[in-house]
Amino acid sequence: MRQANPTFDATTSRINPDGDVELDDADVRRFQLVDCASCGSGLLKPDVVFFFGENVPPSRVRECYRMVDDSRALLVLGSSLTVMSACVLSGTRPKPASRCSS
């Protein structure tokens, strides 16, 4: 990313609680995306991050449900549980749950 964008220096005046920022459209347009070095995909993103509108792969959903089913408890930190995947996953256990906020 740095090699493809050596002079990229966008700044923001606000960082949202979830870490998102709003950048000037001109800064976003001049940012050069790079291909994934592993698979060659034109979209480089972490394997664990899904963008709004994307579905979590069914195999990963099954694995998550299995892990929750095998657990004695599920502790969710740093989430409002408003994302459907997190909300549904956290509600799969028939055990009582507590919701804490700081």
Short mmCIF file of N, CA, C and O in Angstrom, two decimals:
data_model
loop_
_atom_site.label_atom_id
_atom_site.label_comp_id
_atom_site.label_asym_id
_atom_site.label_seq_id
_atom_site.Cartn_x
_atom_site.Cartn_y
_atom_site.Cartn_z
N MET A 1 0.82 -1.18 0.00
CA MET A 1 0.00 0.00 0.00
C MET A 1 0.87 1.26 0.00
O MET A 1 0.59 2.18 -0.73
N ARG A 2 1.88 1.26 0.86
CA ARG A 2 2.74 2.45 0.91
C ARG A 2 3.50 2.66 -0.40
O ARG A 2 3.68 3.79 -0.83
N GLN A 3 3.95 1.57 -1.03
CA GLN A 3 4.66 1.70 -2.29
C GLN A 3 3.75 2.24 -3.38
O GLN A 3 4.17 3.02 -4.23
N ALA A 4 2.50 1.83 -3.37
CA ALA A 4 1.54 2.29 -4.38
C ALA A 4 1.04 3.71 -4.11
O ALA A 4 0.55 4.37 -5.00
N ASN A 5 1.18 4.16 -2.86
CA ASN A 5 0.67 5.47 -2.46
C ASN A 5 1.70 6.22 -1.62
O ASN A 5 1.42 6.61 -0.47
N PRO A 6 2.90 6.46 -2.16
CA PRO A 6 3.97 7.05 -1.34
C PRO A 6 3.68 8.45 -0.82
O PRO A 6 4.21 8.85 0.21
N THR A 7 2.83 9.20 -1.49
CA THR A 7 2.55 10.56 -1.04
C THR A 7 1.17 10.71 -0.42
O THR A 7 0.73 11.83 -0.15
N PHE A 8 0.49 9.60 -0.19
CA PHE A 8 -0.86 9.67 0.39
C PHE A 8 -0.78 10.23 1.80
O PHE A 8 -0.08 9.70 2.66
N ASP A 9 -1.49 11.32 2.04
CA ASP A 9 -1.41 11.97 3.34
C ASP A 9 -2.76 12.53 3.77
O ASP A 9 -2.85 13.59 4.38
N ALA A 10 -3.83 11.81 3.45
CA ALA A 10 -5.17 12.28 3.79
C ALA A 10 -5.31 12.43 5.30
O ALA A 10 -4.76 11.66 6.07
N THR A 11 -6.03 13.43 5.70
CA THR A 11 -6.29 13.66 7.12
C THR A 11 -7.80 13.78 7.33
O THR A 11 -8.55 14.04 6.40
N THR A 12 -8.20 13.61 8.55
CA THR A 12 -9.61 13.74 8.90
C THR A 12 -9.72 14.55 10.18
O THR A 12 -8.79 14.58 10.99
N SER A 13 -10.83 15.20 10.33
CA SER A 13 -11.05 15.98 11.55
C SER A 13 -11.88 15.20 12.56
O SER A 13 -12.06 15.64 13.68
N ARG A 14 -12.36 14.03 12.17
CA ARG A 14 -13.21 13.25 13.06
C ARG A 14 -12.95 11.76 12.87
O ARG A 14 -12.88 11.27 11.75
N ILE A 15 -12.83 11.06 14.00
CA ILE A 15 -12.75 9.61 13.99
C ILE A 15 -13.99 9.11 14.73
O ILE A 15 -14.22 9.46 15.88
N ASN A 16 -14.79 8.31 14.06
CA ASN A 16 -16.02 7.79 14.67
C ASN A 16 -15.70 6.75 15.74
O ASN A 16 -14.60 6.17 15.74
N PRO A 17 -16.63 6.48 16.65
CA PRO A 17 -16.37 5.51 17.72
C PRO A 17 -15.96 4.13 17.22
O PRO A 17 -15.22 3.42 17.89
N ASP A 18 -16.42 3.74 16.02
CA ASP A 18 -16.06 2.43 15.49
C ASP A 18 -14.73 2.45 14.73
O ASP A 18 -14.31 1.45 14.18
N GLY A 19 -14.06 3.60 14.72
CA GLY A 19 -12.77 3.71 14.04
C GLY A 19 -12.85 4.21 12.62
O GLY A 19 -11.84 4.51 12.00
N ASP A 20 -14.05 4.27 12.06
CA ASP A 20 -14.22 4.78 10.70
C ASP A 20 -13.93 6.28 10.66
O ASP A 20 -14.12 6.98 11.65
N VAL A 21 -13.49 6.74 9.52
CA VAL A 21 -13.25 8.17 9.31
C VAL A 21 -13.89 8.58 7.99
O VAL A 21 -14.16 7.74 7.13
N GLU A 22 -14.13 9.85 7.85
CA GLU A 22 -14.60 10.39 6.58
C GLU A 22 -13.44 11.13 5.95
O GLU A 22 -12.84 12.00 6.58
N LEU A 23 -13.12 10.75 4.72
CA LEU A 23 -12.04 11.39 3.99
C LEU A 23 -12.62 12.21 2.84
O LEU A 23 -13.69 11.90 2.32
N ASP A 24 -11.89 13.21 2.44
CA ASP A 24 -12.27 14.02 1.30
C ASP A 24 -12.34 13.13 0.06
O ASP A 24 -11.49 12.26 -0.15
N ASP A 25 -13.37 13.33 -0.77
CA ASP A 25 -13.55 12.50 -1.97
C ASP A 25 -12.32 12.52 -2.87
O ASP A 25 -11.96 11.50 -3.46
N ALA A 26 -11.66 13.64 -2.97
CA ALA A 26 -10.46 13.74 -3.82
C ALA A 26 -9.36 12.83 -3.30
O ALA A 26 -8.64 12.19 -4.08
N ASP A 27 -9.20 12.76 -1.99
CA ASP A 27 -8.19 11.87 -1.40
C ASP A 27 -8.50 10.41 -1.69
O ASP A 27 -7.62 9.62 -2.01
N VAL A 28 -9.77 10.05 -1.57
CA VAL A 28 -10.18 8.67 -1.83
C VAL A 28 -9.95 8.32 -3.29
O VAL A 28 -9.45 7.23 -3.62
N ARG A 29 -10.28 9.21 -4.21
CA ARG A 29 -10.13 8.94 -5.65
C ARG A 29 -8.67 8.75 -6.04
O ARG A 29 -8.35 7.96 -6.91
N ARG A 30 -7.74 9.45 -5.40
CA ARG A 30 -6.33 9.33 -5.80
C ARG A 30 -5.62 8.16 -5.12
O ARG A 30 -4.50 7.82 -5.46
N PHE A 31 -6.28 7.49 -4.17
CA PHE A 31 -5.68 6.34 -3.50
C PHE A 31 -5.67 5.14 -4.45
O PHE A 31 -6.68 4.80 -5.05
N GLN A 32 -4.50 4.51 -4.61
CA GLN A 32 -4.35 3.37 -5.52
C GLN A 32 -4.47 2.06 -4.75
O GLN A 32 -3.69 1.78 -3.84
N LEU A 33 -5.48 1.25 -5.11
CA LEU A 33 -5.62 -0.07 -4.51
C LEU A 33 -4.56 -1.00 -5.09
O LEU A 33 -4.08 -0.80 -6.20
N VAL A 34 -4.20 -2.02 -4.34
CA VAL A 34 -3.23 -3.00 -4.82
C VAL A 34 -3.88 -4.38 -4.81
O VAL A 34 -4.80 -4.64 -4.04
N ASP A 35 -3.39 -5.25 -5.68
CA ASP A 35 -3.90 -6.62 -5.74
C ASP A 35 -3.35 -7.44 -4.57
O ASP A 35 -2.26 -7.17 -4.05
N CYS A 36 -4.08 -8.47 -4.18
CA CYS A 36 -3.63 -9.37 -3.13
C CYS A 36 -2.46 -10.19 -3.66
O CYS A 36 -2.54 -10.80 -4.73
N ALA A 37 -1.37 -10.21 -2.91
CA ALA A 37 -0.17 -10.95 -3.33
C ALA A 37 -0.38 -12.46 -3.25
O ALA A 37 0.29 -13.22 -3.96
N SER A 38 -1.34 -12.92 -2.44
CA SER A 38 -1.57 -14.36 -2.29
C SER A 38 -2.46 -14.93 -3.38
O SER A 38 -2.14 -15.95 -3.98
N CYS A 39 -3.61 -14.29 -3.61
CA CYS A 39 -4.58 -14.88 -4.54
C CYS A 39 -4.71 -14.11 -5.85
O CYS A 39 -5.38 -14.58 -6.77
N GLY A 40 -4.12 -12.92 -5.93
CA GLY A 40 -4.20 -12.13 -7.15
C GLY A 40 -5.49 -11.37 -7.31
O GLY A 40 -5.71 -10.70 -8.31
N SER A 41 -6.37 -11.46 -6.33
CA SER A 41 -7.64 -10.74 -6.39
C SER A 41 -7.38 -9.24 -6.48
O SER A 41 -6.43 -8.74 -5.88
N GLY A 42 -8.22 -8.55 -7.19
CA GLY A 42 -8.08 -7.11 -7.29
C GLY A 42 -8.58 -6.38 -6.06
O GLY A 42 -8.52 -5.16 -5.99
N LEU A 43 -9.09 -7.10 -5.08
CA LEU A 43 -9.60 -6.49 -3.86
C LEU A 43 -8.79 -7.00 -2.68
O LEU A 43 -8.85 -8.16 -2.32
N LEU A 44 -7.99 -6.13 -2.11
CA LEU A 44 -7.16 -6.50 -0.97
C LEU A 44 -7.86 -6.08 0.31
O LEU A 44 -8.18 -4.92 0.51
N LYS A 45 -8.13 -7.06 1.15
CA LYS A 45 -8.74 -6.79 2.44
C LYS A 45 -8.42 -7.95 3.38
O LYS A 45 -8.14 -9.06 2.93
N PRO A 46 -8.46 -7.70 4.67
CA PRO A 46 -8.19 -8.79 5.62
C PRO A 46 -9.21 -9.91 5.46
O PRO A 46 -10.36 -9.67 5.11
N ASP A 47 -8.80 -11.13 5.73
CA ASP A 47 -9.66 -12.29 5.57
C ASP A 47 -10.84 -12.26 6.54
O ASP A 47 -11.85 -12.88 6.30
N VAL A 48 -10.71 -11.56 7.64
CA VAL A 48 -11.76 -11.58 8.66
C VAL A 48 -12.74 -10.43 8.53
O VAL A 48 -13.71 -10.36 9.27
N VAL A 49 -12.52 -9.51 7.61
CA VAL A 49 -13.37 -8.33 7.49
C VAL A 49 -14.31 -8.48 6.31
O VAL A 49 -13.90 -8.84 5.22
N PHE A 50 -15.57 -8.20 6.55
CA PHE A 50 -16.56 -8.22 5.48
C PHE A 50 -17.17 -6.84 5.40
O PHE A 50 -17.43 -6.20 6.41
N PHE A 51 -17.37 -6.38 4.20
CA PHE A 51 -17.94 -5.06 4.00
C PHE A 51 -19.45 -5.14 4.03
O PHE A 51 -20.04 -6.20 3.80
N PHE A 52 -20.12 -4.02 4.32
CA PHE A 52 -21.57 -4.02 4.37
C PHE A 52 -22.14 -4.57 3.08
O PHE A 52 -21.72 -4.21 1.99
N GLY A 53 -23.10 -5.46 3.22
CA GLY A 53 -23.72 -6.07 2.05
C GLY A 53 -23.10 -7.40 1.68
O GLY A 53 -23.70 -8.16 0.91
N GLU A 54 -21.92 -7.71 2.17
CA GLU A 54 -21.30 -8.99 1.87
C GLU A 54 -21.80 -10.06 2.85
O GLU A 54 -22.13 -9.76 3.99
N ASN A 55 -21.85 -11.28 2.38
CA ASN A 55 -22.23 -12.39 3.24
C ASN A 55 -21.00 -13.07 3.79
O ASN A 55 -19.99 -13.19 3.10
N VAL A 56 -21.10 -13.54 5.01
CA VAL A 56 -20.03 -14.35 5.60
C VAL A 56 -20.13 -15.73 4.94
O VAL A 56 -21.23 -16.27 4.82
N PRO A 57 -19.01 -16.30 4.49
CA PRO A 57 -19.06 -17.60 3.83
C PRO A 57 -19.74 -18.65 4.73
O PRO A 57 -19.48 -18.70 5.94
N PRO A 58 -20.62 -19.49 4.16
CA PRO A 58 -21.35 -20.48 4.95
C PRO A 58 -20.45 -21.38 5.80
O PRO A 58 -20.81 -21.71 6.93
N SER A 59 -19.29 -21.74 5.29
CA SER A 59 -18.40 -22.61 6.08
C SER A 59 -17.93 -21.89 7.34
O SER A 59 -17.79 -22.50 8.41
N ARG A 60 -17.69 -20.59 7.25
CA ARG A 60 -17.26 -19.82 8.42
C ARG A 60 -18.42 -19.67 9.42
O ARG A 60 -18.22 -19.74 10.63
N VAL A 61 -19.63 -19.49 8.91
CA VAL A 61 -20.80 -19.39 9.78
C VAL A 61 -20.97 -20.69 10.55
O VAL A 61 -21.17 -20.69 11.77
N ARG A 62 -20.89 -21.83 9.85
CA ARG A 62 -21.03 -23.14 10.52
C ARG A 62 -19.96 -23.32 11.59
O ARG A 62 -20.24 -23.81 12.69
N GLU A 63 -18.73 -22.92 11.29
CA GLU A 63 -17.64 -23.04 12.26
C GLU A 63 -17.90 -22.16 13.48
O GLU A 63 -17.65 -22.57 14.62
N CYS A 64 -18.39 -20.97 13.26
CA CYS A 64 -18.71 -20.07 14.39
C CYS A 64 -19.81 -20.66 15.26
O CYS A 64 -19.70 -20.66 16.49
N TYR A 65 -20.87 -21.17 14.64
CA TYR A 65 -21.94 -21.80 15.42
C TYR A 65 -21.40 -22.99 16.20
O TYR A 65 -21.76 -23.19 17.36
N ARG A 66 -20.53 -23.78 15.58
CA ARG A 66 -19.97 -24.94 16.27
C ARG A 66 -19.16 -24.49 17.49
O ARG A 66 -19.28 -25.06 18.57
N MET A 67 -18.34 -23.45 17.31
CA MET A 67 -17.53 -22.95 18.42
C MET A 67 -18.41 -22.41 19.55
O MET A 67 -18.12 -22.65 20.73
N VAL A 68 -19.49 -21.71 19.20
CA VAL A 68 -20.40 -21.19 20.23
C VAL A 68 -21.09 -22.36 20.93
O VAL A 68 -21.21 -22.38 22.16
N ASP A 69 -21.56 -23.34 20.16
CA ASP A 69 -22.22 -24.50 20.75
C ASP A 69 -21.30 -25.27 21.69
O ASP A 69 -21.75 -25.82 22.69
N ASP A 70 -20.03 -25.32 21.38
CA ASP A 70 -19.05 -26.05 22.20
C ASP A 70 -18.58 -25.25 23.41
O ASP A 70 -17.86 -25.78 24.26
N SER A 71 -18.95 -23.99 23.49
CA SER A 71 -18.46 -23.14 24.58
C SER A 71 -19.41 -23.16 25.78
O SER A 71 -20.58 -23.52 25.66
N ARG A 72 -18.88 -22.78 26.92
CA ARG A 72 -19.69 -22.64 28.12
C ARG A 72 -20.26 -21.24 28.23
O ARG A 72 -21.27 -21.02 28.90
N ALA A 73 -19.62 -20.27 27.58
CA ALA A 73 -20.06 -18.88 27.64
C ALA A 73 -19.54 -18.15 26.41
O ALA A 73 -18.61 -18.61 25.75
N LEU A 74 -20.15 -17.03 26.12
CA LEU A 74 -19.72 -16.19 25.02
C LEU A 74 -19.61 -14.76 25.54
O LEU A 74 -20.60 -14.19 26.00
N LEU A 75 -18.42 -14.22 25.49
CA LEU A 75 -18.19 -12.85 25.94
C LEU A 75 -17.96 -11.99 24.70
O LEU A 75 -17.04 -12.23 23.93
N VAL A 76 -18.81 -11.00 24.50
CA VAL A 76 -18.71 -10.10 23.35
C VAL A 76 -18.22 -8.76 23.87
O VAL A 76 -18.86 -8.15 24.72
N LEU A 77 -17.08 -8.32 23.37
CA LEU A 77 -16.50 -7.04 23.78
C LEU A 77 -16.46 -6.09 22.60
O LEU A 77 -16.15 -6.49 21.48
N GLY A 78 -16.72 -4.84 22.85
CA GLY A 78 -16.56 -3.82 21.82
C GLY A 78 -17.55 -3.91 20.69
O GLY A 78 -17.25 -3.54 19.57
N SER A 79 -18.74 -4.41 20.96
CA SER A 79 -19.75 -4.52 19.92
C SER A 79 -21.08 -4.01 20.43
O SER A 79 -21.45 -4.25 21.58
N SER A 80 -21.80 -3.32 19.58
CA SER A 80 -23.15 -2.88 19.93
C SER A 80 -24.15 -4.00 19.65
O SER A 80 -25.32 -3.89 20.01
N LEU A 81 -23.69 -5.06 19.01
CA LEU A 81 -24.52 -6.18 18.58
C LEU A 81 -25.61 -5.74 17.61
O LEU A 81 -26.65 -6.36 17.50
N THR A 82 -25.36 -4.65 16.89
CA THR A 82 -26.32 -4.20 15.89
C THR A 82 -26.03 -4.80 14.53
O THR A 82 -26.87 -4.75 13.64
N VAL A 83 -24.85 -5.37 14.35
CA VAL A 83 -24.54 -6.07 13.10
C VAL A 83 -25.23 -7.42 13.20
O VAL A 83 -25.08 -8.15 14.18
N MET A 84 -26.01 -7.77 12.18
CA MET A 84 -26.85 -8.95 12.26
C MET A 84 -26.06 -10.22 12.59
O MET A 84 -26.49 -11.01 13.43
N SER A 85 -24.91 -10.43 11.98
CA SER A 85 -24.14 -11.65 12.24
C SER A 85 -23.79 -11.78 13.72
O SER A 85 -23.94 -12.84 14.31
N ALA A 86 -23.33 -10.70 14.33
CA ALA A 86 -22.96 -10.73 15.74
C ALA A 86 -24.18 -10.93 16.62
O ALA A 86 -24.15 -11.67 17.59
N CYS A 87 -25.27 -10.28 16.28
CA CYS A 87 -26.49 -10.38 17.07
C CYS A 87 -27.03 -11.80 17.03
O CYS A 87 -27.36 -12.38 18.06
N VAL A 88 -27.11 -12.38 15.85
CA VAL A 88 -27.62 -13.75 15.71
C VAL A 88 -26.70 -14.74 16.40
O VAL A 88 -27.16 -15.62 17.14
N LEU A 89 -25.41 -14.60 16.19
CA LEU A 89 -24.46 -15.53 16.79
C LEU A 89 -24.53 -15.47 18.31
O LEU A 89 -24.50 -16.50 18.98
N SER A 90 -24.64 -14.29 18.87
CA SER A 90 -24.67 -14.17 20.33
C SER A 90 -25.96 -14.73 20.92
O SER A 90 -25.99 -15.08 22.09
N GLY A 91 -26.99 -14.84 20.13
CA GLY A 91 -28.26 -15.36 20.62
C GLY A 91 -28.47 -16.85 20.39
O GLY A 91 -29.53 -17.38 20.66
N THR A 92 -27.46 -17.54 19.93
CA THR A 92 -27.62 -18.96 19.63
C THR A 92 -27.54 -19.85 20.85
O THR A 92 -27.95 -20.99 20.80
N ARG A 93 -26.99 -19.33 21.94
CA ARG A 93 -26.85 -20.14 23.14
C ARG A 93 -28.14 -20.08 23.96
O ARG A 93 -28.66 -19.00 24.20
N PRO A 94 -28.62 -21.20 24.46
CA PRO A 94 -29.83 -21.17 25.29
C PRO A 94 -29.57 -20.75 26.72
O PRO A 94 -30.46 -20.70 27.53
N LYS A 95 -28.31 -20.44 27.07
CA LYS A 95 -27.96 -20.04 28.41
C LYS A 95 -28.29 -18.55 28.61
O LYS A 95 -28.27 -17.78 27.67
N PRO A 96 -28.56 -18.15 29.87
CA PRO A 96 -28.83 -16.72 30.12
C PRO A 96 -27.64 -15.86 29.72
O PRO A 96 -26.49 -16.26 29.87
N ALA A 97 -27.92 -14.69 29.22
CA ALA A 97 -26.86 -13.78 28.80
C ALA A 97 -27.03 -12.45 29.51
O ALA A 97 -28.13 -12.03 29.80
N SER A 98 -25.93 -11.82 29.79
CA SER A 98 -25.95 -10.49 30.38
C SER A 98 -25.38 -9.52 29.37
O SER A 98 -24.47 -9.84 28.64
N ARG A 99 -25.93 -8.32 29.35
CA ARG A 99 -25.42 -7.30 28.45
C ARG A 99 -24.91 -6.16 29.30
O ARG A 99 -25.65 -5.60 30.10
N CYS A 100 -23.66 -5.86 29.14
CA CYS A 100 -23.03 -4.80 29.91
C CYS A 100 -22.65 -3.65 28.99
O CYS A 100 -22.36 -3.86 27.83
N SER A 101 -22.67 -2.46 29.53
CA SER A 101 -22.16 -1.33 28.77
C SER A 101 -21.33 -0.48 29.70
O SER A 101 -21.56 -0.43 30.89
N SER A 102 -20.33 0.17 29.13
CA SER A 102 -19.46 1.00 29.96
C SER A 102 -19.84 2.45 29.84
O SER A 102 -20.58 2.87 29.04
#
